[in-house]
Every structure is written in C-alpha cells, then in structure tokens.
C-alpha cells in the first residue's frame, strides 16, 4: 500500500516584508501626529486598522521595526514614545534609511524550528530546578469570598422585571 503524503505547511500565507512594515511604521508616526510621539501600541493599532491585518500579528513586527529604526537613527525614542527626527537629523536619518534598505533581510524561521528551541529551553529550565525542599517556595492560597446576599431585591432584578413586563 502506498502512503499518502499530507502537507502540513500553510498555503497562501505571505509574511510582511521587513521594509514594508518599517515604511508602515514611519507613515503611521507621521499620520498620528502625536506631540509626545507615538507608542508602539498606537502604531500597531493604526497599522492593523489601515491594512486590515490582525493587531496580534502586527505587534511583534512593529516592535522589531521600531527597535531597528532607533538603532539606525531613522526614529527617535523618548520614554517609550517614538517620533521622527527633525532638521539635520532628518537628512541624516534619510541617508541611513537608504543604507538600511540595501541590507539583506533575515531569512524567516519556520514555526517548527522555533517550537523545538522553545521546548528545549523549557526542558533545560526544569532540569536546573532542584527537588530539594529548601529551593521550593510554598504558594499562598487565596481565600475566595462569596458575594454578600441581601434580603432586599437588587436593582438588576427590578430592571429585569420591568423589561419582562414591557415585552408581555
């Protein structure tokens, strides 16, 4: 009997190119026009809204692009807010951006490889922990309280009664 080969890879999915996300980040900062600069959360929200890509997928790429932008001088960072440099800094940033665009893009890692690395890290961290009682810390158990019950009817019961009488 011949075995059927099944494909486990995703079909039709394309990753966003690093330069595209960097350009989106710069345009998002320009369009948001925040006086103190834009936060990564606002930038990711703007990009996901403008390009109809889920925000969870964009977050990591935006953070990486912001980090690279600050590293290469394309962006400035102050107290977690990112903004574009002005004046002479802008000319310098443009020259660096051109060089940055010529850099080779890193090869995308597959999901399986990253999962294997993660599982190895977990195993190593579990091995390093001793079973000795002195190294273990006891967990505090939180007491759960039941909500106070009053004899008088609550406001929600009154509202529910009014709605029921209106619908009848």
PDB file of C-alpha atoms in Angstrom:
ATOM      1  CA  UNK A   1       0.000   0.000   0.000  1.00  0.00           C
ATOM      2  CA  UNK A   2       1.227   3.444  -0.828  1.00  0.00           C
ATOM      3  CA  UNK A   3       1.176   6.097   1.851  1.00  0.00           C
ATOM      4  CA  UNK A   4      -0.433   9.426   1.165  1.00  0.00           C
ATOM      5  CA  UNK A   5       1.730  12.431   1.838  1.00  0.00           C
ATOM      6  CA  UNK A   6      -0.039  15.287   3.546  1.00  0.00           C
ATOM      7  CA  UNK A   7       1.158  18.848   3.582  1.00  0.00           C
ATOM      8  CA  UNK A   8       1.346  20.499   6.969  1.00  0.00           C
ATOM      9  CA  UNK A   9       2.574  23.889   5.754  1.00  0.00           C
ATOM     10  CA  UNK A  10       0.256  26.835   5.405  1.00  0.00           C
ATOM     11  CA  UNK A  11      -0.847  27.634   1.915  1.00  0.00           C
ATOM     12  CA  UNK A  12      -1.265  31.117   0.539  1.00  0.00           C
ATOM     13  CA  UNK A  13       0.177  32.964   3.559  1.00  0.00           C
ATOM     14  CA  UNK A  14       2.802  35.591   2.875  1.00  0.00           C
ATOM     15  CA  UNK A  15       4.802  37.261   5.595  1.00  0.00           C
ATOM     16  CA  UNK A  16       5.005  41.041   5.631  1.00  0.00           C
ATOM     17  CA  UNK A  17       8.365  42.164   4.348  1.00  0.00           C
ATOM     18  CA  UNK A  18      10.519  43.953   6.950  1.00  0.00           C
ATOM     19  CA  UNK A  19      10.885  47.047   4.751  1.00  0.00           C
ATOM     20  CA  UNK A  20       7.152  47.236   4.215  1.00  0.00           C
ATOM     21  CA  UNK A  21       6.488  47.181   7.968  1.00  0.00           C
ATOM     22  CA  UNK A  22       9.242  49.777   8.543  1.00  0.00           C
ATOM     23  CA  UNK A  23       7.652  52.060   5.954  1.00  0.00           C
ATOM     24  CA  UNK A  24       4.238  51.498   7.547  1.00  0.00           C
ATOM     25  CA  UNK A  25       5.660  52.395  10.966  1.00  0.00           C
ATOM     26  CA  UNK A  26       7.156  55.656   9.671  1.00  0.00           C
ATOM     27  CA  UNK A  27       3.933  56.593   7.879  1.00  0.00           C
ATOM     28  CA  UNK A  28       1.905  55.718  11.000  1.00  0.00           C
ATOM     29  CA  UNK A  29       4.055  58.023  13.139  1.00  0.00           C
ATOM     30  CA  UNK A  30       3.613  60.805  10.561  1.00  0.00           C
ATOM     31  CA  UNK A  31      -0.154  60.305  10.323  1.00  0.00           C
ATOM     32  CA  UNK A  32      -0.779  60.029  14.078  1.00  0.00           C
ATOM     33  CA  UNK A  33       0.951  63.393  14.736  1.00  0.00           C
ATOM     34  CA  UNK A  34       1.262  62.914  18.482  1.00  0.00           C
ATOM     35  CA  UNK A  35       3.077  65.771  20.238  1.00  0.00           C
ATOM     36  CA  UNK A  36       4.981  63.487  22.605  1.00  0.00           C
ATOM     37  CA  UNK A  37       5.455  60.772  19.979  1.00  0.00           C
ATOM     38  CA  UNK A  38       3.521  57.585  19.317  1.00  0.00           C
ATOM     39  CA  UNK A  39       3.536  54.476  21.485  1.00  0.00           C
ATOM     40  CA  UNK A  40       4.088  51.027  19.941  1.00  0.00           C
ATOM     41  CA  UNK A  41       0.517  50.087  20.859  1.00  0.00           C
ATOM     42  CA  UNK A  42      -0.945  53.056  18.962  1.00  0.00           C
ATOM     43  CA  UNK A  43       1.323  52.413  15.982  1.00  0.00           C
ATOM     44  CA  UNK A  44       0.332  48.724  15.840  1.00  0.00           C
ATOM     45  CA  UNK A  45      -3.334  49.662  16.165  1.00  0.00           C
ATOM     46  CA  UNK A  46      -3.064  52.208  13.361  1.00  0.00           C
ATOM     47  CA  UNK A  47      -1.283  49.763  11.030  1.00  0.00           C
ATOM     48  CA  UNK A  48      -3.743  46.948  11.730  1.00  0.00           C
ATOM     49  CA  UNK A  49      -6.652  49.331  11.092  1.00  0.00           C
ATOM     50  CA  UNK A  50      -5.162  50.773   7.896  1.00  0.00           C
ATOM     51  CA  UNK A  51      -4.011  47.473   6.394  1.00  0.00           C
ATOM     52  CA  UNK A  52      -6.713  45.119   7.770  1.00  0.00           C
ATOM     53  CA  UNK A  53      -4.085  42.819   9.327  1.00  0.00           C
ATOM     54  CA  UNK A  54      -4.813  41.448  12.826  1.00  0.00           C
ATOM     55  CA  UNK A  55      -3.188  43.509  15.581  1.00  0.00           C
ATOM     56  CA  UNK A  56      -1.672  40.473  17.311  1.00  0.00           C
ATOM     57  CA  UNK A  57       0.228  39.620  14.140  1.00  0.00           C
ATOM     58  CA  UNK A  58       1.491  43.174  13.667  1.00  0.00           C
ATOM     59  CA  UNK A  59       2.674  43.834  17.262  1.00  0.00           C
ATOM     60  CA  UNK A  60       5.888  41.824  17.164  1.00  0.00           C
ATOM     61  CA  UNK A  61       6.868  43.124  13.738  1.00  0.00           C
ATOM     62  CA  UNK A  62       6.207  46.722  14.795  1.00  0.00           C
ATOM     63  CA  UNK A  63       8.348  46.344  17.918  1.00  0.00           C
ATOM     64  CA  UNK A  64      11.198  44.877  15.851  1.00  0.00           C
ATOM     65  CA  UNK A  65      10.895  47.654  13.257  1.00  0.00           C
ATOM     66  CA  UNK A  66      10.889  50.336  15.983  1.00  0.00           C
ATOM     67  CA  UNK A  67      13.974  48.824  17.581  1.00  0.00           C
ATOM     68  CA  UNK A  68      15.807  48.737  14.234  1.00  0.00           C
ATOM     69  CA  UNK A  69      14.635  52.256  13.407  1.00  0.00           C
ATOM     70  CA  UNK A  70      16.109  53.644  16.628  1.00  0.00           C
ATOM     71  CA  UNK A  71      19.282  51.612  16.118  1.00  0.00           C
ATOM     72  CA  UNK A  72      19.843  53.012  12.619  1.00  0.00           C
ATOM     73  CA  UNK A  73      18.809  56.569  13.524  1.00  0.00           C
ATOM     74  CA  UNK A  74      15.618  56.613  11.457  1.00  0.00           C
ATOM     75  CA  UNK A  75      13.488  57.104  14.580  1.00  0.00           C
ATOM     76  CA  UNK A  76      13.997  58.717  17.967  1.00  0.00           C
ATOM     77  CA  UNK A  77      12.726  57.321  21.267  1.00  0.00           C
ATOM     78  CA  UNK A  78      11.920  59.123  24.494  1.00  0.00           C
ATOM     79  CA  UNK A  79      10.176  57.436  27.442  1.00  0.00           C
ATOM     80  CA  UNK A  80       8.560  54.752  25.306  1.00  0.00           C
ATOM     81  CA  UNK A  81       7.309  57.194  22.667  1.00  0.00           C
ATOM     82  CA  UNK A  82       8.707  57.118  19.148  1.00  0.00           C
ATOM     83  CA  UNK A  83       8.969  60.140  16.859  1.00  0.00           C
ATOM     84  CA  UNK A  84      10.731  61.179  13.675  1.00  0.00           C
ATOM     85  CA  UNK A  85      13.894  63.296  13.908  1.00  0.00           C
ATOM     86  CA  UNK A  86      13.738  66.907  12.676  1.00  0.00           C
ATOM     87  CA  UNK A  87      16.056  69.183  10.649  1.00  0.00           C
ATOM     88  CA  UNK A  88      19.622  67.922  10.126  1.00  0.00           C
ATOM     89  CA  UNK A  89      18.714  64.764  11.973  1.00  0.00           C
ATOM     90  CA  UNK A  90      16.116  64.062   9.269  1.00  0.00           C
ATOM     91  CA  UNK A  91      18.685  64.300   6.444  1.00  0.00           C
ATOM     92  CA  UNK A  92      20.998  62.004   8.363  1.00  0.00           C
ATOM     93  CA  UNK A  93      18.135  59.583   9.000  1.00  0.00           C
ATOM     94  CA  UNK A  94      17.240  59.537   5.294  1.00  0.00           C
ATOM     95  CA  UNK A  95      20.819  58.644   4.335  1.00  0.00           C
ATOM     96  CA  UNK A  96      20.825  55.862   6.913  1.00  0.00           C
ATOM     97  CA  UNK A  97      17.410  54.673   5.726  1.00  0.00           C
ATOM     98  CA  UNK A  98      18.765  54.256   2.192  1.00  0.00           C
ATOM     99  CA  UNK A  99      21.627  52.132   3.535  1.00  0.00           C
ATOM    100  CA  UNK A 100      19.171  50.261   5.747  1.00  0.00           C
ATOM    101  CA  UNK A 101      17.018  49.426   2.703  1.00  0.00           C
ATOM    102  CA  UNK A 102      20.012  47.823   0.985  1.00  0.00           C
ATOM    103  CA  UNK A 103      20.677  45.445   3.889  1.00  0.00           C
ATOM    104  CA  UNK A 104      19.681  41.809   3.300  1.00  0.00           C
ATOM    105  CA  UNK A 105      16.506  40.741   5.054  1.00  0.00           C
ATOM    106  CA  UNK A 106      16.844  37.914   7.586  1.00  0.00           C
ATOM    107  CA  UNK A 107      15.522  34.522   6.491  1.00  0.00           C
ATOM    108  CA  UNK A 108      12.188  33.785   8.164  1.00  0.00           C
ATOM    109  CA  UNK A 109      12.335  30.982  10.719  1.00  0.00           C
ATOM    110  CA  UNK A 110       9.760  28.268  10.499  1.00  0.00           C
ATOM    111  CA  UNK A 111       7.287  27.637  13.264  1.00  0.00           C
ATOM    112  CA  UNK A 112       8.580  24.093  13.867  1.00  0.00           C
ATOM    113  CA  UNK A 113      12.166  25.241  14.464  1.00  0.00           C
ATOM    114  CA  UNK A 114      11.142  27.907  16.944  1.00  0.00           C
ATOM    115  CA  UNK A 115       8.885  25.412  18.742  1.00  0.00           C
ATOM    116  CA  UNK A 116      11.777  22.942  19.095  1.00  0.00           C
ATOM    117  CA  UNK A 117      14.041  25.649  20.521  1.00  0.00           C
ATOM    118  CA  UNK A 118      11.340  26.701  22.974  1.00  0.00           C
ATOM    119  CA  UNK A 119      10.749  23.126  24.156  1.00  0.00           C
ATOM    120  CA  UNK A 120      14.493  22.641  24.707  1.00  0.00           C
ATOM    121  CA  UNK A 121      14.625  25.796  26.805  1.00  0.00           C
ATOM    122  CA  UNK A 122      11.714  24.566  28.898  1.00  0.00           C
ATOM    123  CA  UNK A 123      13.390  21.192  29.496  1.00  0.00           C
ATOM    124  CA  UNK A 124      16.675  22.842  30.477  1.00  0.00           C
ATOM    125  CA  UNK A 125      14.963  25.195  32.903  1.00  0.00           C
ATOM    126  CA  UNK A 126      13.077  22.308  34.521  1.00  0.00           C
ATOM    127  CA  UNK A 127      16.292  20.324  34.963  1.00  0.00           C
ATOM    128  CA  UNK A 128      18.065  23.179  36.678  1.00  0.00           C
ATOM    129  CA  UNK A 129      15.416  23.396  39.391  1.00  0.00           C
ATOM    130  CA  UNK A 130      16.192  21.132  42.307  1.00  0.00           C
ATOM    131  CA  UNK A 131      13.688  18.893  44.044  1.00  0.00           C
ATOM    132  CA  UNK A 132      15.134  19.872  47.400  1.00  0.00           C
ATOM    133  CA  UNK A 133      12.531  21.269  49.812  1.00  0.00           C
ATOM    134  CA  UNK A 134      14.642  24.317  50.570  1.00  0.00           C
ATOM    135  CA  UNK A 135      14.501  25.525  46.961  1.00  0.00           C
ATOM    136  CA  UNK A 136      10.748  25.201  46.651  1.00  0.00           C
ATOM    137  CA  UNK A 137       8.535  28.004  47.817  1.00  0.00           C
ATOM    138  CA  UNK A 138       5.044  27.357  49.013  1.00  0.00           C
ATOM    139  CA  UNK A 139       2.244  29.030  47.148  1.00  0.00           C
ATOM    140  CA  UNK A 140      -0.176  31.157  49.087  1.00  0.00           C
ATOM    141  CA  UNK A 141      -3.757  30.075  48.750  1.00  0.00           C
ATOM    142  CA  UNK A 142      -6.168  32.926  48.309  1.00  0.00           C
ATOM    143  CA  UNK A 143      -9.461  32.691  50.098  1.00  0.00           C
ATOM    144  CA  UNK A 144     -12.473  33.203  47.915  1.00  0.00           C
ATOM    145  CA  UNK A 145     -15.336  35.239  49.220  1.00  0.00           C
ATOM    146  CA  UNK A 146     -18.893  34.768  48.188  1.00  0.00           C
ATOM    147  CA  UNK A 147     -20.729  37.965  47.299  1.00  0.00           C
ATOM    148  CA  UNK A 148     -22.883  39.465  50.005  1.00  0.00           C
ATOM    149  CA  UNK A 149     -26.527  38.494  49.596  1.00  0.00           C
ATOM    150  CA  UNK A 150     -29.122  40.956  50.782  1.00  0.00           C
ATOM    151  CA  UNK A 151     -32.756  40.263  51.616  1.00  0.00           C
ATOM    152  CA  UNK A 152     -33.978  43.205  49.509  1.00  0.00           C
ATOM    153  CA  UNK A 153     -34.284  42.780  45.737  1.00  0.00           C
ATOM    154  CA  UNK A 154     -31.371  44.198  43.797  1.00  0.00           C
ATOM    155  CA  UNK A 155     -31.511  46.862  41.134  1.00  0.00           C
ATOM    156  CA  UNK A 156     -30.870  44.321  38.380  1.00  0.00           C
ATOM    157  CA  UNK A 157     -33.889  42.276  39.496  1.00  0.00           C
ATOM    158  CA  UNK A 158     -36.061  45.394  39.256  1.00  0.00           C
ATOM    159  CA  UNK A 159     -34.761  46.201  35.773  1.00  0.00           C
ATOM    160  CA  UNK A 160     -35.301  42.605  34.649  1.00  0.00           C
ATOM    161  CA  UNK A 161     -38.870  42.753  35.984  1.00  0.00           C
ATOM    162  CA  UNK A 162     -39.553  45.994  34.100  1.00  0.00           C
ATOM    163  CA  UNK A 163     -38.207  44.537  30.861  1.00  0.00           C
ATOM    164  CA  UNK A 164     -40.319  41.410  31.286  1.00  0.00           C
ATOM    165  CA  UNK A 165     -43.472  43.499  31.845  1.00  0.00           C
ATOM    166  CA  UNK A 166     -42.772  45.637  28.766  1.00  0.00           C
ATOM    167  CA  UNK A 167     -42.225  42.640  26.489  1.00  0.00           C
ATOM    168  CA  UNK A 168     -45.510  40.975  27.536  1.00  0.00           C
TER     169      UNK A 168
END
